[in-house]
PDB file of C-alpha atoms in Angstrom:
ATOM      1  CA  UNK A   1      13.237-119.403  56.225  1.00  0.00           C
ATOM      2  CA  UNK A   2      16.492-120.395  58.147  1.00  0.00           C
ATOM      3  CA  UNK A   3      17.425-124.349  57.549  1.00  0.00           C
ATOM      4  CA  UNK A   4      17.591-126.041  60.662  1.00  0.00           C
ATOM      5  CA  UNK A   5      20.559-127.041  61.951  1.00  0.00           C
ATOM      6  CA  UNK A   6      21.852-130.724  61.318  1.00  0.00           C
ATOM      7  CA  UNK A   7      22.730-132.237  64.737  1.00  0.00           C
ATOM      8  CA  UNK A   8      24.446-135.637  64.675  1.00  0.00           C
ATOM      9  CA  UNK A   9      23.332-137.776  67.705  1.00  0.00           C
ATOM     10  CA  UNK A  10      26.039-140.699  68.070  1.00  0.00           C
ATOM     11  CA  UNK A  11      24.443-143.828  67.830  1.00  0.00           C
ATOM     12  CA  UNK A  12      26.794-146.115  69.213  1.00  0.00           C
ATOM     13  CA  UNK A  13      24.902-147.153  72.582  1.00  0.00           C
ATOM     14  CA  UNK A  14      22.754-145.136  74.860  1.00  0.00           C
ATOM     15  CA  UNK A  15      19.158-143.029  75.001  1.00  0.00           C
ATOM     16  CA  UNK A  16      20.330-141.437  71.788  1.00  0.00           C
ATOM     17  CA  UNK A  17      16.642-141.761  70.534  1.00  0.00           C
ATOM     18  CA  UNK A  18      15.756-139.523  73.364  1.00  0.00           C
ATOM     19  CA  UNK A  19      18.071-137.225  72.363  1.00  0.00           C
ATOM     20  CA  UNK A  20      17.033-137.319  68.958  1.00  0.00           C
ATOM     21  CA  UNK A  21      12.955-136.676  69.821  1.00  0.00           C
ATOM     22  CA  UNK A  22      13.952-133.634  72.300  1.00  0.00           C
ATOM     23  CA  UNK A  23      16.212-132.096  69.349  1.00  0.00           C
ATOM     24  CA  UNK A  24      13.742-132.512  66.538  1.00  0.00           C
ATOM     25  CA  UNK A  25      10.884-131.033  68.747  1.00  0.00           C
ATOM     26  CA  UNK A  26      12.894-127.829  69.171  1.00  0.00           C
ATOM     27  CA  UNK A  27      13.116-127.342  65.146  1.00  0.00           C
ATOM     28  CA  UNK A  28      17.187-129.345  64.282  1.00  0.00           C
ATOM     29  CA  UNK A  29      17.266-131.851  61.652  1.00  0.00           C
ATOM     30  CA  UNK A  30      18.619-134.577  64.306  1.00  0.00           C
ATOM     31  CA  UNK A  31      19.946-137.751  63.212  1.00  0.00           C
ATOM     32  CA  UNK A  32      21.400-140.741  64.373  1.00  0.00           C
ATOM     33  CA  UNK A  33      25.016-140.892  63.207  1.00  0.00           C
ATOM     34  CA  UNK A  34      27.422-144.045  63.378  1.00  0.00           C
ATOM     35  CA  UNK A  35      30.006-143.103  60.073  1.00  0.00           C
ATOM     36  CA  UNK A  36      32.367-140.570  59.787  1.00  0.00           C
ATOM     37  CA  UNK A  37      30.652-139.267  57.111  1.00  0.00           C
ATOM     38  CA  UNK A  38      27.472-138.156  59.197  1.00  0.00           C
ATOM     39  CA  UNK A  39      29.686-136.466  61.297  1.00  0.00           C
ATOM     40  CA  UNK A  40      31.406-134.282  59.222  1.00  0.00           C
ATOM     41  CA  UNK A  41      28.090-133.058  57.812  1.00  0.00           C
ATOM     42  CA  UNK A  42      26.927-132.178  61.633  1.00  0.00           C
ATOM     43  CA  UNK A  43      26.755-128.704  62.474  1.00  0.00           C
ATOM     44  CA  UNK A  44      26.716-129.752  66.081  1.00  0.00           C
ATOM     45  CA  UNK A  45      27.442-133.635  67.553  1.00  0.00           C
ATOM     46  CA  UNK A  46      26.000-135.086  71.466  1.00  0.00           C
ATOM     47  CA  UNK A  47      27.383-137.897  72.774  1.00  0.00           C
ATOM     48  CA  UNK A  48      25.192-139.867  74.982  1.00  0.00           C
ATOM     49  CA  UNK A  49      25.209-141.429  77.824  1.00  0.00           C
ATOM     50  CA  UNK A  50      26.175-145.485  78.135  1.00  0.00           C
ATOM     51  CA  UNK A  51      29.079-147.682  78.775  1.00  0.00           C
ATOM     52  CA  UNK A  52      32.684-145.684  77.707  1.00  0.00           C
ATOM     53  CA  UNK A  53      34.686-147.961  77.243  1.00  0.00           C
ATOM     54  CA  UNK A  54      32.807-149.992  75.025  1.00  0.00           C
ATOM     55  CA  UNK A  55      31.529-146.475  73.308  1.00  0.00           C
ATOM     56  CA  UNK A  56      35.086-145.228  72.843  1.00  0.00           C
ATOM     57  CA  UNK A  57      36.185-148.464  71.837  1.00  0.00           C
ATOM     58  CA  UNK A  58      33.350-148.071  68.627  1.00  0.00           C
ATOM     59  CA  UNK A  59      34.117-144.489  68.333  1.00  0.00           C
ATOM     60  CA  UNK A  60      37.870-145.823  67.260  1.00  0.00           C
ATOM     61  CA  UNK A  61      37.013-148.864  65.562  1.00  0.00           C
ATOM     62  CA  UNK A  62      34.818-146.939  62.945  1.00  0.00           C
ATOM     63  CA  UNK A  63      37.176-143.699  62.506  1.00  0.00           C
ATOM     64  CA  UNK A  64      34.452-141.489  64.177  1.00  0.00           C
ATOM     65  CA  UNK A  65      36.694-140.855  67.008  1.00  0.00           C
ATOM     66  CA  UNK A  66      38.843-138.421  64.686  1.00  0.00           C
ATOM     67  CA  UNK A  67      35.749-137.018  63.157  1.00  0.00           C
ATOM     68  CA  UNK A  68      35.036-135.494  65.928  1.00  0.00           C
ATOM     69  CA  UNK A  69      38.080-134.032  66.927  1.00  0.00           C
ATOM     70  CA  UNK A  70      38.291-132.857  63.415  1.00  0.00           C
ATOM     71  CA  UNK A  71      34.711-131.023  63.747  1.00  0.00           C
ATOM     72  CA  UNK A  72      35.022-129.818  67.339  1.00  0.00           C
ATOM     73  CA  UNK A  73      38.621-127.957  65.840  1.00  0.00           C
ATOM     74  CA  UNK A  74      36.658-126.922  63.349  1.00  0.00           C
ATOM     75  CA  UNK A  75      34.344-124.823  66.090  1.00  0.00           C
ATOM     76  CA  UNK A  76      31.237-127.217  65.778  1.00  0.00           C
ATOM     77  CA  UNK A  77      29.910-127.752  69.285  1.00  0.00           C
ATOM     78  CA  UNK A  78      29.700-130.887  70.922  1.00  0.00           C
ATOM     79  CA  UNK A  79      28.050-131.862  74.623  1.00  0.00           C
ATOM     80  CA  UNK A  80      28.435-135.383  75.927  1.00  0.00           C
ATOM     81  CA  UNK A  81      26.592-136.781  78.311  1.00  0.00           C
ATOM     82  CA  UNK A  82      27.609-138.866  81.340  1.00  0.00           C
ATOM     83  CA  UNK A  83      29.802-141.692  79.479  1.00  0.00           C
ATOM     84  CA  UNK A  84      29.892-138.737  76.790  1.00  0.00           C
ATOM     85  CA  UNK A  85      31.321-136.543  79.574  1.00  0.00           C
ATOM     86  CA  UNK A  86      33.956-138.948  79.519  1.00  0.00           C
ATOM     87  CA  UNK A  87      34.563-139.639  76.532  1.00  0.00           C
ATOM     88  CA  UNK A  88      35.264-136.023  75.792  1.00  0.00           C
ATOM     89  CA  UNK A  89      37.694-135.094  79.123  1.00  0.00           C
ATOM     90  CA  UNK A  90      41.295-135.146  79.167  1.00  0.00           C
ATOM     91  CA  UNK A  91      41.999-137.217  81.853  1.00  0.00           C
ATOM     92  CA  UNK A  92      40.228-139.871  84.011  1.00  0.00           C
ATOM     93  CA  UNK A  93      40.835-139.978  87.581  1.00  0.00           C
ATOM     94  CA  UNK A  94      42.576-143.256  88.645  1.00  0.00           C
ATOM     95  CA  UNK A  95      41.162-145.270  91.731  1.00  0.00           C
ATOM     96  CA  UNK A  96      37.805-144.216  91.123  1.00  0.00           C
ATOM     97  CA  UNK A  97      35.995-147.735  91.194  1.00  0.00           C
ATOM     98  CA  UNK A  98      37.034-147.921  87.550  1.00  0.00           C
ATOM     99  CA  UNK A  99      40.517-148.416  85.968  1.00  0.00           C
ATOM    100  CA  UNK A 100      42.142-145.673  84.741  1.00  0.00           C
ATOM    101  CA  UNK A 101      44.141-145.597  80.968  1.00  0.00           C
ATOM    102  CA  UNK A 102      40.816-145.804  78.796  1.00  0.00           C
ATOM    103  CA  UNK A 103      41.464-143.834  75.689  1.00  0.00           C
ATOM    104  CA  UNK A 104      39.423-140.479  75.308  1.00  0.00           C
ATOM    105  CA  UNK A 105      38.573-137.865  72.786  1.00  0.00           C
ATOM    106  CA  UNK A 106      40.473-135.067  75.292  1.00  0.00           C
ATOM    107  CA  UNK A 107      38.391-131.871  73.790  1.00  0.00           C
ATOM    108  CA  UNK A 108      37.690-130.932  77.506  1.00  0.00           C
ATOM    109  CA  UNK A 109      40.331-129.505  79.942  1.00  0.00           C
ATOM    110  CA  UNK A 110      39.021-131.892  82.741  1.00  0.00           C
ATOM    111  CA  UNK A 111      39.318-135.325  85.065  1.00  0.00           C
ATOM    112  CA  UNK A 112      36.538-137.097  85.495  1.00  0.00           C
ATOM    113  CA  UNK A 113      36.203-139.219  87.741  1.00  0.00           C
ATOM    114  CA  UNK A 114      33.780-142.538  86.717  1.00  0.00           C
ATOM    115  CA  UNK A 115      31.261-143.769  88.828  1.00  0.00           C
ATOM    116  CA  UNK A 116      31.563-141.311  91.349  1.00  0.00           C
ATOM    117  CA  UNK A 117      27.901-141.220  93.126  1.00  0.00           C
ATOM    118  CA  UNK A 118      27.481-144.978  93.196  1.00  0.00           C
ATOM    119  CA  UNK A 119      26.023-148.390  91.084  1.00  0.00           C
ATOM    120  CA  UNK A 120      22.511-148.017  89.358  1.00  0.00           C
ATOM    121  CA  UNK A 121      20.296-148.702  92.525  1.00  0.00           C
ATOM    122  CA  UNK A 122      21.498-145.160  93.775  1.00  0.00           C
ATOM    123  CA  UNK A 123      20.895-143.107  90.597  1.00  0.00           C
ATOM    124  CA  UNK A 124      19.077-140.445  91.334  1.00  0.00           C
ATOM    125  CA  UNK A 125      17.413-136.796  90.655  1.00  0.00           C
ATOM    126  CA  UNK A 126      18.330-133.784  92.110  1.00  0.00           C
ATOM    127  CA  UNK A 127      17.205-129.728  91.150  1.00  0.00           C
ATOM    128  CA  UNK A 128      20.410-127.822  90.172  1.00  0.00           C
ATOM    129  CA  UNK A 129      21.168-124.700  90.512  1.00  0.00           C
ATOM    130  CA  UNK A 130      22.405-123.364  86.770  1.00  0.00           C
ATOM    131  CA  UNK A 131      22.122-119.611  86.078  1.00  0.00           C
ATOM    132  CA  UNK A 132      23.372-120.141  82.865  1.00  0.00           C
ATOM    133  CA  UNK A 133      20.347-121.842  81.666  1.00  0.00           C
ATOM    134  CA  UNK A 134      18.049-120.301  83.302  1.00  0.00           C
ATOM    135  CA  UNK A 135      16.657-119.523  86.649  1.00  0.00           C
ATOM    136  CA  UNK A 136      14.381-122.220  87.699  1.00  0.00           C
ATOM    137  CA  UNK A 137      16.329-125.029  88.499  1.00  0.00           C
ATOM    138  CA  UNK A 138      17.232-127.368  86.521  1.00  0.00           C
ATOM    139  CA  UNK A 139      16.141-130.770  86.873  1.00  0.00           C
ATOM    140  CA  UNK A 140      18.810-133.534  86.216  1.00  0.00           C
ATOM    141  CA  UNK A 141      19.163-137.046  86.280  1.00  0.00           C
ATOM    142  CA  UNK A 142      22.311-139.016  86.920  1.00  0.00           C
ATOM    143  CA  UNK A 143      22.808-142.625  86.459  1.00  0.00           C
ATOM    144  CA  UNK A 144      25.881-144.157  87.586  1.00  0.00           C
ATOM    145  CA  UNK A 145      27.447-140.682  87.019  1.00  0.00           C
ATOM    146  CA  UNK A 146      30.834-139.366  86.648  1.00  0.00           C
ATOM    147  CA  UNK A 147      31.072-135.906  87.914  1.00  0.00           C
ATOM    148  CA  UNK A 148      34.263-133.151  87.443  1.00  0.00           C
ATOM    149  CA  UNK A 149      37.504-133.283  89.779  1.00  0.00           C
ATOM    150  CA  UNK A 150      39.578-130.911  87.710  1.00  0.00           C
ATOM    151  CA  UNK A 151      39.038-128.353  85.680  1.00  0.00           C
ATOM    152  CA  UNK A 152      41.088-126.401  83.206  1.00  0.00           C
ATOM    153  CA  UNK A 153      41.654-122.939  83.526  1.00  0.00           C
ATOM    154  CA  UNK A 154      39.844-122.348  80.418  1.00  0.00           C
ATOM    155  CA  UNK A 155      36.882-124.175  81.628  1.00  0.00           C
ATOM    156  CA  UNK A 156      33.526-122.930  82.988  1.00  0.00           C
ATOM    157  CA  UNK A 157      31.542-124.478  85.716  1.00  0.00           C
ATOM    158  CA  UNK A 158      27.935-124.314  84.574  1.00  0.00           C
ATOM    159  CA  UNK A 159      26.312-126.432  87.876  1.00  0.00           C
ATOM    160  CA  UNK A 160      27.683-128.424  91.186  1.00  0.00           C
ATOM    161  CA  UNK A 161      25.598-131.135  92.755  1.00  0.00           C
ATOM    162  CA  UNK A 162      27.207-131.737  96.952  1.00  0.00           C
ATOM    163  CA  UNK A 163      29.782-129.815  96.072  1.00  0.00           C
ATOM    164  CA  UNK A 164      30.743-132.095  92.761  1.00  0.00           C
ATOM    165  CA  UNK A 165      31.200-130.437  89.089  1.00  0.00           C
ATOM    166  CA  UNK A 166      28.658-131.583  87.053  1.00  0.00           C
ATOM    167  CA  UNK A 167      27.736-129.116  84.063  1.00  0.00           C
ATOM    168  CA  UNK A 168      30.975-127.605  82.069  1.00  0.00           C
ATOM    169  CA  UNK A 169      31.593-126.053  79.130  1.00  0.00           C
ATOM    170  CA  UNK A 170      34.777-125.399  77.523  1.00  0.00           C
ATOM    171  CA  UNK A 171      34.076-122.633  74.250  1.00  0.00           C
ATOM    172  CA  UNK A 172      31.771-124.537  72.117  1.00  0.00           C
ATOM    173  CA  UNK A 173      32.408-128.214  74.407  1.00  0.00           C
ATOM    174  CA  UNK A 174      29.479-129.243  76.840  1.00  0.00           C
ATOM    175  CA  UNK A 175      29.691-131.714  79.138  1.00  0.00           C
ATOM    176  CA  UNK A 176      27.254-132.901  82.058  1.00  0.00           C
ATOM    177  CA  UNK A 177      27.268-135.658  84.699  1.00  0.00           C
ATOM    178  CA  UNK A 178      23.302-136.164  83.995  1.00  0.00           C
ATOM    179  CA  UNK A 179      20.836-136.865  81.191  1.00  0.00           C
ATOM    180  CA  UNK A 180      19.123-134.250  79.918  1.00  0.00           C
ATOM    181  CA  UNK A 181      17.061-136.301  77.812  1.00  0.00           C
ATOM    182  CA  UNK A 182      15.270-138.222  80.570  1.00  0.00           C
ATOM    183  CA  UNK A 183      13.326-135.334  81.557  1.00  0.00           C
ATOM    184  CA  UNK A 184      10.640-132.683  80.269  1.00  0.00           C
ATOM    185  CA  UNK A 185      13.142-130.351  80.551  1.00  0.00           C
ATOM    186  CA  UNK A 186      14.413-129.074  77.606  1.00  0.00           C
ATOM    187  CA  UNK A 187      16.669-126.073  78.608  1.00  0.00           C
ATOM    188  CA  UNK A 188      20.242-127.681  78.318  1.00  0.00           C
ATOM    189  CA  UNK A 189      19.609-128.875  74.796  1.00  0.00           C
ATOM    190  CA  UNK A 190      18.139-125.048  74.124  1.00  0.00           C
ATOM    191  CA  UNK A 191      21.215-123.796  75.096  1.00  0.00           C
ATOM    192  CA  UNK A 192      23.225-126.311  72.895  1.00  0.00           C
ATOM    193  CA  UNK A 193      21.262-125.613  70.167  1.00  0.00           C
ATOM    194  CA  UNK A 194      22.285-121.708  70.870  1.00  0.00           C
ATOM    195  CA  UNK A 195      25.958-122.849  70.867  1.00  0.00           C
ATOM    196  CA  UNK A 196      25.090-124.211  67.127  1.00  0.00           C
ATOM    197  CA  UNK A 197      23.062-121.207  65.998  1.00  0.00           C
ATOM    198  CA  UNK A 198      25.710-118.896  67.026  1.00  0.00           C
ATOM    199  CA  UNK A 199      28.608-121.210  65.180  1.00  0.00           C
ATOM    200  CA  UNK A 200      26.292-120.974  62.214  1.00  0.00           C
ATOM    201  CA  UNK A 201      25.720-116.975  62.189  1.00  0.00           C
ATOM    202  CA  UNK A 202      29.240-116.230  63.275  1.00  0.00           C
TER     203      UNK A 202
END
């Protein structure tokens, strides 16, 4: 029997517990992670959704920031979620309701821009068209989501909502706009999970 892989949910802020429940009911040995430590024994790291700047601001203050750069050069996947998306671009687009300069991880060749569909009281859901995960669409959630404005030339668009980027991947980098975890779909941590498996038989 093969183990199951260790996938360290950052526990900072957010619906990580969602996370977690979705990942252990597809076979990983999830866990909430908060130390450097319980990175580096990931095979595979999400970054949830929440407030970035007071995320990254955590991430730095308790060294996991450079764990995860460390693992993601090391090939271990990562996917981040709205404020995960983020946390893991490049660049944040300046004069997008939020102030630009917050620090990020910068493992994905994109700008985000923050914000970008509106406050809470117009989060919404919307069915999205993503071939890569499959062929029924995709039901997403976004809560006072970012969504893509550049992207790298080494970066893959894996969905668009009205014409916005919201679903990239970058090698073994995810990053989406929505929450996976808030629905019963399970598809886009399936295909993270495939990202790990394929790290682990490589």
């Amino acid at each position: 029997m093969e183990e199951k892989p260790k996938i360290a949910v950052v526990a900072m802020q957010g619906d990580y517990e969602k996370h977690l429940s979705v990942l252990r009911r597809l076979g990983a040995d999830a866990y909430p992670a908060r130390l450097p430590q319980e990175i580096a024994g990931a095979d595979g790291i999400i970054l949830p959704g929440g407030e970035s700047t007071t995320i990254g601001k955590m991430l730095a203050r308790y060294g996991v920031d450079d764990a995860i750069k460390q693992a993601a050069q090391a090939g271990k996947p990562v996917y981040g979620t709205c404020a995960g998306l983020i946390l893991l671009a490049r660049e944040i687009a300046v004069g997008t309701e939020e102030r630009g300069g917050q620090p990020t991880l910068g493992l994905l060749d994109v700008a985000v821009a923050r914000n970008a569909f509106g406050r809470q009281v117009d989060s919404f859901e919307a069915a999205l068209d993503a071939p890569e995960i499959g062929t029924e669409p995709l039901r997403a959630v976004f809560i006072r989501a970012p969504y893509v404005v550049r992207t790298g030339p080494s970066v893959e668009t894996l969905a668009v909502h009205d014409g916005k980027t919201v679903f990239v991947r970058q090698g073994a980098i995810l990053g989406s706009a929505f929450h996976p975890e808030l629905t019963e779909d399970d598809r886009v941590h399936r295909y993270f999970l495939s990202l790990v498996w394929g790290g682990q038989h490589s």
